[in-house]
Amino acid sequence: MLNKAEMLELVNNRSTRWSDHLGRFRARVREPGVIVEGKLARAAGLTLEAVGCEAAVGSRCMIEGSDGIQVEAEVVGFADKRLFLMPTSKLNGIMPNARVIPMRIGSRVLAGEALLGRVIDGAGNPLDGRGPLHCEDQVRLEAEIINPLARQPIFEPLDVGVRAINSLLTVGRGQRIGLFAGSGVGKSSLLAMMTRFTKADVTVVGLIGERGREVKEFVEDNLGAEGLSRSVVVTTPADCTPLMRIHGAWVATSIAEYFRDQGKSVLLLMDSLTRFAQAQREIGLAIGEPPATKGYPPSVFAKLPQLVERAGTGISGNGSITAFYTVLAEGDHENDPIVDAARAILDGHIMLSRSIAESGIYPPIDVESSVSRSMIRVTSSQHQKSAQRLREIYSYYVRHRDLMTVGAYQPGADTKLDRAVRLWPDIQAFLAQSMGESVSLEQSITQLDDLLSRDDPSSSANMENPGQVLPENQQQGT
């Protein structure tokens, strides 16, 4: 019979052995190659909850359903001992208590010259029926942040082939520009023009959350065989899961970064940034994040700069990413929260006006509301003066248009307004451009100076023909 002291010592020894055993077991579990599986505890809407396993936020898990069905999911959050997962595809065939297997492989995508001319989805799988991708390199979806002091400055203009942008909103190579407009105003069409006309080594197109039928139209009609040969198209249409729509934006940006780091000049076109934000809103609300502005949770406004800041110029010796993002202004409201947030983090914005589009002028760029913050660094002082002069004439006419509408305008009463009225037909023709017409940067500047030369009161041409307009080949699209 053990006394009390011996009994206490025996209990302590057993407790110590169990603690040692548990410690060795935990150490073994954490060893590389050992995976602790869990099970699916709950599936509600877009969110899955797993218990019994551990995985980092952003890592992948494989869920095994009935009949050998496997669904890949990403860890988007956790609470207590539960993991919140978001599937990359549909959940058909997934049952309660399904096996959840954490994956050691992180989120990566294939990258290389073999991507040129290909169309892929948000997981990097080819969609064009031309066989598998043969790429030797892989890149992470979320790259390391570049030290802002290590970035090269923007010092070189980029020719986008659109006269109004080249002359009045000149873009710098490595700049990030937003195309803001309501639905059906022409964002995608303007983006297609710049896809064909912009001079870049590689073009990466991200079609995020748009209509599925537009993908083939964009590839065949806008890019064409020649444009596609130097392009990579990443598409995640509206019927994809929110996670795949977000991955589409990350994949397009990662591929653009890969070519930039090889010293190439990259053009990144993303349509649209709003769909990316809406996908993140769906995920945030599904995992219980509180809504903030217009139903958007705080994570949306954290993800936007994380995506946009990855574009731009690289470190010394690398290339650059010139990025154009379309932004949908819901209800044509310029103070939409995504519009307001994107305008603050981009290097410029081009506003498209529905009223200008309805007047028959394309592209319907609102000159007054648009700005390129890098224009002053990539243009000459004479070019800046000419652009400012035209903007002043344009703005003065728009502000006094109501006077002419009601018949209160009297020629000779306001010399500045007389000049604006005389040049208005020329300005409209200058801003208009057909989708098939390309106007180089040099041509745009020359035509701008030629237009403003008609503003000289001493010019005999102005005195004899004050209603003179641009030549016929410069009026296409009016």
Short mmCIF file of C-alpha atoms in Angstrom, two decimals:
data_model
loop_
_atom_site.label_atom_id
_atom_site.label_comp_id
_atom_site.label_asym_id
_atom_site.label_seq_id
_atom_site.Cartn_x
_atom_site.Cartn_y
_atom_site.Cartn_z
CA MET A 1 0.00 0.00 0.00
CA LEU A 2 1.50 3.35 -1.14
CA ASN A 3 1.51 6.18 1.26
CA LYS A 4 0.44 9.67 0.34
CA ALA A 5 3.91 10.92 -0.61
CA GLU A 6 4.61 7.93 -2.85
CA MET A 7 1.23 8.27 -4.52
CA LEU A 8 1.92 11.96 -5.22
CA GLU A 9 5.34 11.14 -6.68
CA LEU A 10 3.82 8.47 -8.95
CA VAL A 11 1.22 10.91 -10.25
CA ASN A 12 3.88 13.54 -10.91
CA ASN A 13 6.04 11.04 -12.80
CA ARG A 14 3.14 9.95 -14.97
CA SER A 15 2.22 13.58 -15.63
CA THR A 16 5.79 14.34 -16.63
CA ARG A 17 5.93 11.36 -18.99
CA TRP A 18 2.64 12.36 -20.61
CA SER A 19 3.85 15.96 -21.01
CA ASP A 20 7.08 14.75 -22.63
CA HIS A 21 5.15 12.41 -24.89
CA LEU A 22 2.72 15.16 -25.90
CA GLY A 23 5.61 17.54 -26.55
CA ARG A 24 7.35 15.01 -28.82
CA PHE A 25 4.05 14.42 -30.66
CA ARG A 26 3.54 18.14 -31.22
CA ALA A 27 7.10 18.50 -32.48
CA ARG A 28 6.57 15.64 -34.89
CA VAL A 29 3.33 17.16 -36.17
CA ARG A 30 5.18 20.38 -36.96
CA GLU A 31 7.89 18.56 -38.92
CA PRO A 32 7.93 19.18 -42.69
CA GLY A 33 5.93 16.59 -44.57
CA VAL A 34 3.52 15.81 -41.73
CA ILE A 35 -0.01 17.03 -42.42
CA VAL A 36 -2.80 17.02 -39.86
CA GLU A 37 -6.15 16.59 -41.55
CA GLY A 38 -9.40 18.08 -40.32
CA LYS A 39 -13.05 17.79 -41.22
CA LEU A 40 -15.69 20.06 -42.63
CA ALA A 41 -17.94 21.27 -39.81
CA ARG A 42 -20.16 23.77 -41.59
CA ALA A 43 -20.98 25.09 -45.06
CA ALA A 44 -23.15 28.19 -45.23
CA GLY A 45 -23.39 30.22 -48.40
CA LEU A 46 -19.89 31.04 -49.61
CA THR A 47 -18.16 30.13 -46.35
CA LEU A 48 -16.82 26.77 -45.21
CA GLU A 49 -15.71 26.03 -41.64
CA ALA A 50 -13.14 23.34 -40.85
CA VAL A 51 -12.04 21.95 -37.48
CA GLY A 52 -9.19 19.70 -36.39
CA CYS A 53 -6.47 21.20 -38.60
CA GLU A 54 -4.28 24.28 -38.67
CA ALA A 55 -3.35 26.38 -41.70
CA ALA A 56 -2.17 29.94 -42.25
CA VAL A 57 -4.37 32.61 -43.76
CA GLY A 58 -3.83 32.60 -47.52
CA SER A 59 -2.81 28.92 -47.68
CA ARG A 60 -4.72 26.24 -49.56
CA CYS A 61 -6.73 23.23 -48.43
CA MET A 62 -8.19 20.33 -50.38
CA ILE A 63 -11.70 19.15 -49.48
CA GLU A 64 -12.61 15.59 -50.46
CA GLY A 65 -16.28 14.98 -51.21
CA SER A 66 -18.31 12.04 -52.45
CA ASP A 67 -17.35 10.00 -55.52
CA GLY A 68 -13.78 11.26 -55.37
CA ILE A 69 -14.74 14.91 -55.89
CA GLN A 70 -12.07 17.34 -54.70
CA VAL A 71 -12.60 21.05 -54.15
CA GLU A 72 -9.75 23.44 -53.50
CA ALA A 73 -10.31 26.21 -50.97
CA GLU A 74 -8.28 29.03 -49.48
CA VAL A 75 -8.06 30.00 -45.81
CA VAL A 76 -9.52 33.49 -45.48
CA GLY A 77 -9.82 33.71 -41.69
CA PHE A 78 -10.20 31.83 -38.42
CA ALA A 79 -11.99 32.04 -35.07
CA ASP A 80 -11.05 29.95 -32.02
CA LYS A 81 -10.25 26.52 -33.46
CA ARG A 82 -12.23 26.94 -36.68
CA LEU A 83 -10.81 27.83 -40.08
CA PHE A 84 -12.87 29.88 -42.53
CA LEU A 85 -12.40 28.63 -46.08
CA MET A 86 -13.52 30.05 -49.41
CA PRO A 87 -13.84 27.59 -52.33
CA THR A 88 -12.32 28.24 -55.75
CA SER A 89 -15.11 26.34 -57.53
CA LYS A 90 -18.64 25.02 -56.95
CA LEU A 91 -19.36 22.87 -53.89
CA ASN A 92 -21.45 20.16 -55.56
CA GLY A 93 -20.69 16.77 -53.97
CA ILE A 94 -19.31 18.12 -50.68
CA MET A 95 -20.82 16.40 -47.62
CA PRO A 96 -20.74 17.02 -43.83
CA ASN A 97 -17.53 15.87 -42.11
CA ALA A 98 -15.66 15.78 -45.42
CA ARG A 99 -11.88 15.49 -45.13
CA VAL A 100 -10.02 18.81 -45.13
CA ILE A 101 -6.35 18.40 -46.07
CA PRO A 102 -4.02 21.41 -45.72
CA MET A 103 -1.65 21.79 -48.68
CA ARG A 104 2.01 22.67 -48.30
CA ILE A 105 2.10 24.41 -51.67
CA GLY A 106 1.31 28.14 -51.51
CA SER A 107 -0.58 30.18 -54.05
CA ARG A 108 1.63 30.35 -57.13
CA VAL A 109 1.17 30.73 -60.87
CA LEU A 110 3.30 29.66 -63.82
CA ALA A 111 5.22 32.42 -65.58
CA GLY A 112 7.45 32.61 -68.63
CA GLU A 113 7.62 33.48 -72.32
CA ALA A 114 5.29 30.54 -73.04
CA LEU A 115 2.43 32.59 -71.56
CA LEU A 116 2.50 35.05 -74.47
CA GLY A 117 -0.44 34.47 -76.76
CA ARG A 118 -2.34 32.40 -74.17
CA VAL A 119 -5.65 32.85 -72.33
CA ILE A 120 -5.75 31.52 -68.75
CA ASP A 121 -8.11 31.59 -65.76
CA GLY A 122 -7.56 32.78 -62.21
CA ALA A 123 -5.85 29.49 -61.27
CA GLY A 124 -3.42 29.69 -64.19
CA ASN A 125 -5.18 26.98 -66.22
CA PRO A 126 -5.30 27.49 -70.01
CA LEU A 127 -8.71 28.23 -71.55
CA ASP A 128 -7.76 28.50 -75.22
CA GLY A 129 -7.60 24.77 -75.99
CA ARG A 130 -3.95 24.95 -77.05
CA GLY A 131 -2.64 22.42 -74.57
CA PRO A 132 -0.82 22.79 -71.26
CA LEU A 133 1.54 25.61 -70.39
CA HIS A 134 5.25 24.84 -70.57
CA CYS A 135 6.70 27.45 -68.22
CA GLU A 136 9.82 26.90 -66.15
CA ASP A 137 9.22 29.67 -63.62
CA GLN A 138 6.62 30.22 -60.93
CA VAL A 139 5.68 33.43 -59.13
CA ARG A 140 3.74 34.06 -55.95
CA LEU A 141 0.35 35.71 -56.12
CA GLU A 142 1.34 38.21 -53.45
CA ALA A 143 4.80 39.60 -54.10
CA GLU A 144 7.06 41.43 -51.70
CA ILE A 145 6.55 45.16 -51.32
CA ILE A 146 9.07 47.31 -53.21
CA ASN A 147 10.80 49.97 -51.17
CA PRO A 148 9.31 53.22 -52.51
CA LEU A 149 12.73 54.88 -52.39
CA ALA A 150 14.12 52.13 -54.64
CA ARG A 151 11.60 52.71 -57.43
CA GLN A 152 12.72 54.51 -60.55
CA PRO A 153 11.00 57.86 -61.23
CA ILE A 154 8.57 58.30 -64.10
CA PHE A 155 10.39 60.30 -66.76
CA GLU A 156 9.30 58.94 -70.17
CA PRO A 157 5.94 59.52 -71.93
CA LEU A 158 3.88 56.59 -73.20
CA ASP A 159 2.10 56.76 -76.54
CA VAL A 160 -1.42 55.27 -76.13
CA GLY A 161 -2.64 56.16 -79.62
CA VAL A 162 -5.60 58.25 -78.38
CA ARG A 163 -5.35 61.93 -79.36
CA ALA A 164 -7.24 63.39 -76.38
CA ILE A 165 -5.12 61.43 -73.87
CA ASN A 166 -1.78 61.96 -75.62
CA SER A 167 -2.27 65.71 -75.88
CA LEU A 168 -4.22 66.73 -72.77
CA LEU A 169 -3.64 63.84 -70.31
CA THR A 170 -0.22 62.55 -71.31
CA VAL A 171 0.62 59.25 -69.59
CA GLY A 172 4.07 58.44 -68.25
CA ARG A 173 5.62 54.99 -68.63
CA GLY A 174 5.05 53.33 -65.26
CA GLN A 175 2.00 55.42 -64.35
CA ARG A 176 -1.27 54.02 -62.97
CA ILE A 177 -4.42 55.50 -64.48
CA GLY A 178 -8.10 54.89 -63.78
CA LEU A 179 -10.88 55.01 -66.38
CA PHE A 180 -13.99 56.11 -64.48
CA ALA A 181 -17.51 55.91 -65.92
CA GLY A 182 -20.98 54.53 -65.45
CA SER A 183 -22.19 51.37 -67.12
CA GLY A 184 -22.35 51.42 -70.91
CA VAL A 185 -20.42 54.68 -71.37
CA GLY A 186 -17.39 53.15 -73.10
CA LYS A 187 -14.73 52.14 -70.59
CA SER A 188 -14.07 48.76 -72.17
CA SER A 189 -14.06 50.22 -75.69
CA LEU A 190 -11.49 52.86 -74.76
CA LEU A 191 -9.44 50.17 -73.05
CA ALA A 192 -9.57 48.12 -76.25
CA MET A 193 -8.24 51.08 -78.26
CA MET A 194 -5.27 51.47 -75.94
CA THR A 195 -4.67 47.72 -76.08
CA ARG A 196 -4.17 47.91 -79.84
CA PHE A 197 -2.34 51.23 -80.08
CA THR A 198 -0.09 51.44 -76.99
CA LYS A 199 3.58 50.68 -77.60
CA ALA A 200 4.77 48.13 -75.02
CA ASP A 201 6.90 44.97 -74.99
CA VAL A 202 4.25 42.86 -73.24
CA THR A 203 0.54 43.43 -72.62
CA VAL A 204 -1.24 41.70 -69.72
CA VAL A 205 -5.04 41.91 -69.77
CA GLY A 206 -7.12 41.07 -66.71
CA LEU A 207 -10.85 40.64 -67.40
CA ILE A 208 -12.24 40.47 -63.86
CA GLY A 209 -15.91 39.80 -63.20
CA GLU A 210 -17.10 40.90 -66.63
CA ARG A 211 -19.55 39.18 -68.97
CA GLY A 212 -18.30 35.86 -70.29
CA ARG A 213 -19.18 36.60 -73.91
CA GLU A 214 -16.83 39.62 -73.89
CA VAL A 215 -13.75 37.44 -73.46
CA LYS A 216 -13.79 35.96 -76.96
CA GLU A 217 -14.80 39.30 -78.47
CA PHE A 218 -11.91 41.04 -76.72
CA VAL A 219 -9.37 38.41 -77.81
CA GLU A 220 -10.49 38.15 -81.44
CA ASP A 221 -11.75 41.66 -82.24
CA ASN A 222 -9.68 43.94 -80.01
CA LEU A 223 -6.37 42.11 -79.70
CA GLY A 224 -6.33 40.15 -82.93
CA ALA A 225 -3.66 37.61 -83.84
CA GLU A 226 -0.85 40.17 -83.83
CA GLY A 227 -1.81 41.77 -80.52
CA LEU A 228 -2.39 38.41 -78.83
CA SER A 229 1.10 37.22 -79.81
CA ARG A 230 2.62 39.68 -77.31
CA SER A 231 -0.17 39.51 -74.74
CA VAL A 232 -1.35 37.39 -71.83
CA VAL A 233 -5.09 37.35 -71.09
CA VAL A 234 -6.32 36.40 -67.61
CA THR A 235 -10.07 36.04 -67.34
CA THR A 236 -12.40 35.27 -64.44
CA PRO A 237 -15.95 36.05 -65.61
CA ALA A 238 -18.85 37.04 -63.39
CA ASP A 239 -19.99 33.44 -62.86
CA CYS A 240 -16.71 32.54 -61.11
CA THR A 241 -16.53 32.41 -57.32
CA PRO A 242 -15.50 35.62 -55.51
CA LEU A 243 -12.15 34.07 -54.61
CA MET A 244 -11.37 33.25 -58.25
CA ARG A 245 -12.26 36.80 -59.32
CA ILE A 246 -9.79 38.13 -56.76
CA HIS A 247 -7.19 35.61 -57.87
CA GLY A 248 -7.63 36.76 -61.46
CA ALA A 249 -6.49 40.25 -60.48
CA TRP A 250 -3.57 38.88 -58.44
CA VAL A 251 -2.51 36.53 -61.27
CA ALA A 252 -2.56 39.29 -63.90
CA THR A 253 -0.51 41.55 -61.65
CA SER A 254 1.97 38.79 -60.76
CA ILE A 255 2.56 37.98 -64.44
CA ALA A 256 3.07 41.68 -65.19
CA GLU A 257 5.61 41.87 -62.35
CA TYR A 258 7.46 38.86 -63.75
CA PHE A 259 7.98 40.52 -67.14
CA ARG A 260 8.80 43.87 -65.51
CA ASP A 261 11.57 42.24 -63.49
CA GLN A 262 13.02 41.01 -66.79
CA GLY A 263 13.46 44.61 -67.89
CA LYS A 264 10.43 44.79 -70.19
CA SER A 265 7.95 47.61 -70.62
CA VAL A 266 4.61 46.09 -69.57
CA LEU A 267 1.11 47.39 -70.19
CA LEU A 268 -1.37 46.09 -67.61
CA LEU A 269 -5.06 46.54 -68.45
CA MET A 270 -7.59 45.51 -65.81
CA ASP A 271 -11.33 45.56 -66.36
CA SER A 272 -12.48 46.17 -63.75
CA LEU A 273 -11.19 47.31 -60.37
CA THR A 274 -14.76 47.63 -59.13
CA ARG A 275 -15.47 43.91 -59.67
CA PHE A 276 -12.34 43.11 -57.67
CA ALA A 277 -13.65 45.26 -54.80
CA GLN A 278 -17.10 43.67 -55.01
CA ALA A 279 -15.59 40.17 -54.84
CA GLN A 280 -13.66 41.14 -51.72
CA ARG A 281 -16.87 42.59 -50.26
CA GLU A 282 -18.63 39.25 -50.77
CA ILE A 283 -15.82 37.40 -48.99
CA GLY A 284 -15.55 39.88 -46.14
CA LEU A 285 -19.27 39.88 -45.42
CA ALA A 286 -19.44 36.07 -45.69
CA ILE A 287 -16.89 35.58 -42.90
CA GLY A 288 -18.58 38.11 -40.63
CA GLU A 289 -16.65 41.30 -41.32
CA PRO A 290 -18.79 44.36 -40.46
CA PRO A 291 -19.92 46.53 -43.39
CA ALA A 292 -18.64 50.08 -43.46
CA THR A 293 -19.21 52.43 -46.41
CA LYS A 294 -22.12 51.41 -48.67
CA GLY A 295 -21.81 47.82 -47.53
CA TYR A 296 -18.08 47.58 -48.24
CA PRO A 297 -16.10 46.17 -45.27
CA PRO A 298 -12.76 47.71 -44.27
CA SER A 299 -10.76 44.91 -45.93
CA VAL A 300 -11.84 46.19 -49.36
CA PHE A 301 -10.16 49.54 -48.83
CA ALA A 302 -7.04 47.73 -47.59
CA LYS A 303 -6.88 45.38 -50.60
CA LEU A 304 -7.23 48.10 -53.24
CA PRO A 305 -3.89 49.85 -52.55
CA GLN A 306 -2.20 46.46 -52.07
CA LEU A 307 -3.17 45.58 -55.64
CA VAL A 308 -2.54 48.95 -57.28
CA GLU A 309 0.81 49.64 -55.59
CA ARG A 310 2.29 46.52 -57.17
CA ALA A 311 2.14 48.21 -60.59
CA GLY A 312 4.38 51.11 -61.59
CA THR A 313 8.09 51.45 -62.12
CA GLY A 314 10.49 48.83 -60.80
CA ILE A 315 13.84 49.15 -59.10
CA SER A 316 16.90 50.31 -61.02
CA GLY A 317 17.65 48.00 -63.92
CA ASN A 318 14.11 46.61 -64.16
CA GLY A 319 11.30 47.60 -66.49
CA SER A 320 7.97 49.22 -65.69
CA ILE A 321 4.26 48.42 -65.49
CA THR A 322 1.93 51.05 -66.92
CA ALA A 323 -1.50 50.13 -65.59
CA PHE A 324 -4.99 51.15 -66.67
CA TYR A 325 -7.85 50.18 -64.35
CA THR A 326 -11.49 50.65 -65.27
CA VAL A 327 -13.69 51.77 -62.37
CA LEU A 328 -17.47 51.55 -62.52
CA ALA A 329 -19.25 54.58 -61.09
CA GLU A 330 -22.53 53.03 -59.95
CA GLY A 331 -25.40 55.25 -60.97
CA ASP A 332 -22.88 57.64 -62.62
CA HIS A 333 -22.09 58.86 -59.11
CA GLU A 334 -18.56 60.24 -58.92
CA ASN A 335 -18.56 59.96 -55.12
CA ASP A 336 -19.14 56.21 -55.13
CA PRO A 337 -16.84 54.80 -52.37
CA ILE A 338 -14.76 52.69 -54.80
CA VAL A 339 -14.46 55.60 -57.23
CA ASP A 340 -13.36 57.88 -54.41
CA ALA A 341 -10.86 55.35 -53.03
CA ALA A 342 -9.39 54.52 -56.46
CA ARG A 343 -9.06 58.19 -57.38
CA ALA A 344 -6.98 58.77 -54.25
CA ILE A 345 -4.51 55.91 -54.80
CA LEU A 346 -4.02 56.17 -58.59
CA ASP A 347 -1.64 58.49 -60.43
CA GLY A 348 -4.43 60.02 -62.48
CA HIS A 349 -7.99 59.50 -63.60
CA ILE A 350 -9.86 59.84 -66.89
CA MET A 351 -13.54 60.54 -66.41
CA LEU A 352 -15.93 59.45 -69.16
CA SER A 353 -19.18 61.38 -69.43
CA ARG A 354 -22.51 59.89 -70.42
CA SER A 355 -23.77 63.25 -71.71
CA ILE A 356 -20.74 63.59 -73.99
CA ALA A 357 -21.26 60.03 -75.25
CA GLU A 358 -24.93 60.79 -75.94
CA SER A 359 -23.87 63.83 -77.99
CA GLY A 360 -22.07 61.47 -80.39
CA ILE A 361 -18.47 62.22 -79.39
CA TYR A 362 -16.23 59.24 -78.77
CA PRO A 363 -14.20 58.68 -76.66
CA PRO A 364 -16.42 60.67 -74.29
CA ILE A 365 -13.60 62.07 -72.14
CA ASP A 366 -14.59 64.81 -69.71
CA VAL A 367 -11.56 67.08 -70.07
CA GLU A 368 -12.51 69.25 -67.08
CA SER A 369 -12.73 66.37 -64.59
CA SER A 370 -9.74 64.34 -65.81
CA VAL A 371 -6.12 64.72 -64.77
CA SER A 372 -2.77 63.00 -65.26
CA ARG A 373 -0.54 63.61 -62.26
CA SER A 374 2.62 62.58 -64.13
CA MET A 375 2.08 64.76 -67.18
CA ILE A 376 4.22 67.59 -65.83
CA ARG A 377 7.21 65.22 -65.53
CA VAL A 378 7.07 63.73 -69.04
CA THR A 379 6.12 66.70 -71.25
CA SER A 380 7.80 69.91 -72.34
CA SER A 381 6.80 73.29 -70.96
CA GLN A 382 5.39 74.30 -74.36
CA HIS A 383 3.22 71.17 -74.47
CA GLN A 384 1.94 71.89 -70.96
CA LYS A 385 1.06 75.48 -71.91
CA SER A 386 -0.82 74.33 -75.01
CA ALA A 387 -2.77 71.71 -73.07
CA GLN A 388 -3.63 74.22 -70.34
CA ARG A 389 -4.76 76.76 -72.92
CA LEU A 390 -7.14 74.29 -74.58
CA ARG A 391 -8.53 73.19 -71.21
CA GLU A 392 -9.22 76.83 -70.31
CA ILE A 393 -11.09 77.44 -73.59
CA TYR A 394 -13.03 74.19 -73.16
CA SER A 395 -13.98 74.99 -69.57
CA TYR A 396 -14.99 78.57 -70.39
CA TYR A 397 -17.33 77.41 -73.14
CA VAL A 398 -18.94 74.73 -70.94
CA ARG A 399 -19.55 77.21 -68.11
CA HIS A 400 -21.32 79.66 -70.45
CA ARG A 401 -23.19 77.13 -72.58
CA ASP A 402 -26.47 77.87 -70.82
CA LEU A 403 -26.26 81.50 -71.99
CA MET A 404 -26.21 80.36 -75.60
CA THR A 405 -29.01 77.88 -74.97
CA VAL A 406 -31.40 80.59 -73.77
CA GLY A 407 -30.24 83.09 -76.42
CA ALA A 408 -28.51 85.46 -73.97
CA TYR A 409 -25.14 85.32 -75.74
CA GLN A 410 -24.25 88.42 -77.75
CA PRO A 411 -21.13 88.21 -79.97
CA GLY A 412 -18.61 90.92 -79.13
CA ALA A 413 -19.66 91.28 -75.49
CA ASP A 414 -17.06 88.82 -74.20
CA THR A 415 -13.90 88.40 -76.28
CA LYS A 416 -12.86 85.26 -74.42
CA LEU A 417 -16.26 83.65 -74.98
CA ASP A 418 -16.20 84.68 -78.63
CA ARG A 419 -12.91 82.82 -79.01
CA ALA A 420 -14.34 79.74 -77.30
CA VAL A 421 -17.45 79.78 -79.52
CA ARG A 422 -15.33 80.13 -82.64
CA LEU A 423 -13.08 77.19 -81.71
CA TRP A 424 -15.76 74.89 -80.28
CA PRO A 425 -16.42 72.93 -83.52
CA ASP A 426 -12.66 72.41 -83.89
CA ILE A 427 -12.34 71.28 -80.26
CA GLN A 428 -15.14 68.74 -80.65
CA ALA A 429 -13.52 67.34 -83.79
CA PHE A 430 -10.15 67.24 -82.02
CA LEU A 431 -11.47 65.26 -79.06
CA ALA A 432 -13.35 62.76 -81.23
CA GLN A 433 -11.60 59.69 -82.64
CA SER A 434 -12.87 56.48 -84.20
CA MET A 435 -11.96 53.13 -82.63
CA GLY A 436 -9.91 52.07 -85.65
CA GLU A 437 -7.88 55.28 -85.84
CA SER A 438 -4.51 55.60 -84.13
CA VAL A 439 -2.96 59.02 -83.47
CA SER A 440 0.63 59.01 -82.23
CA LEU A 441 1.95 61.22 -79.47
CA GLU A 442 3.84 63.42 -81.94
CA GLN A 443 0.79 63.78 -84.18
CA SER A 444 -1.39 64.63 -81.18
CA ILE A 445 0.91 67.45 -80.08
CA THR A 446 1.18 68.80 -83.63
CA GLN A 447 -2.61 68.78 -84.08
CA LEU A 448 -3.05 70.47 -80.68
CA ASP A 449 -0.71 73.30 -81.68
CA ASP A 450 -2.40 73.54 -85.07
CA LEU A 451 -5.80 73.85 -83.38
CA LEU A 452 -4.65 76.58 -81.03
CA SER A 453 -3.01 78.50 -83.87
CA ARG A 454 -6.53 79.21 -85.14
CA ASP A 455 -7.07 81.08 -81.87
CA ASP A 456 -4.72 83.83 -83.10
CA PRO A 457 -6.87 86.91 -83.86
CA SER A 458 -4.34 88.04 -86.46
CA SER A 459 -4.73 84.86 -88.47
CA SER A 460 -6.44 85.58 -91.77
CA ALA A 461 -7.87 82.08 -91.77
CA ASN A 462 -9.75 82.82 -88.55
CA MET A 463 -11.13 86.09 -89.92
CA GLU A 464 -12.28 84.55 -93.17
CA ASN A 465 -13.57 81.22 -91.82
CA PRO A 466 -14.20 81.30 -88.04
CA GLY A 467 -16.09 78.02 -88.23
CA GLN A 468 -13.18 76.08 -89.70
CA VAL A 469 -12.90 72.50 -88.45
CA LEU A 470 -10.28 69.81 -88.62
CA PRO A 471 -9.71 67.90 -91.86
CA GLU A 472 -12.13 65.09 -92.58
CA ASN A 473 -9.66 62.36 -91.61
CA GLN A 474 -9.46 63.87 -88.11
CA GLN A 475 -13.22 63.93 -87.52
CA GLN A 476 -13.91 60.23 -87.50
CA GLY A 477 -16.16 59.18 -84.66
CA THR A 478 -18.05 62.51 -84.42
#
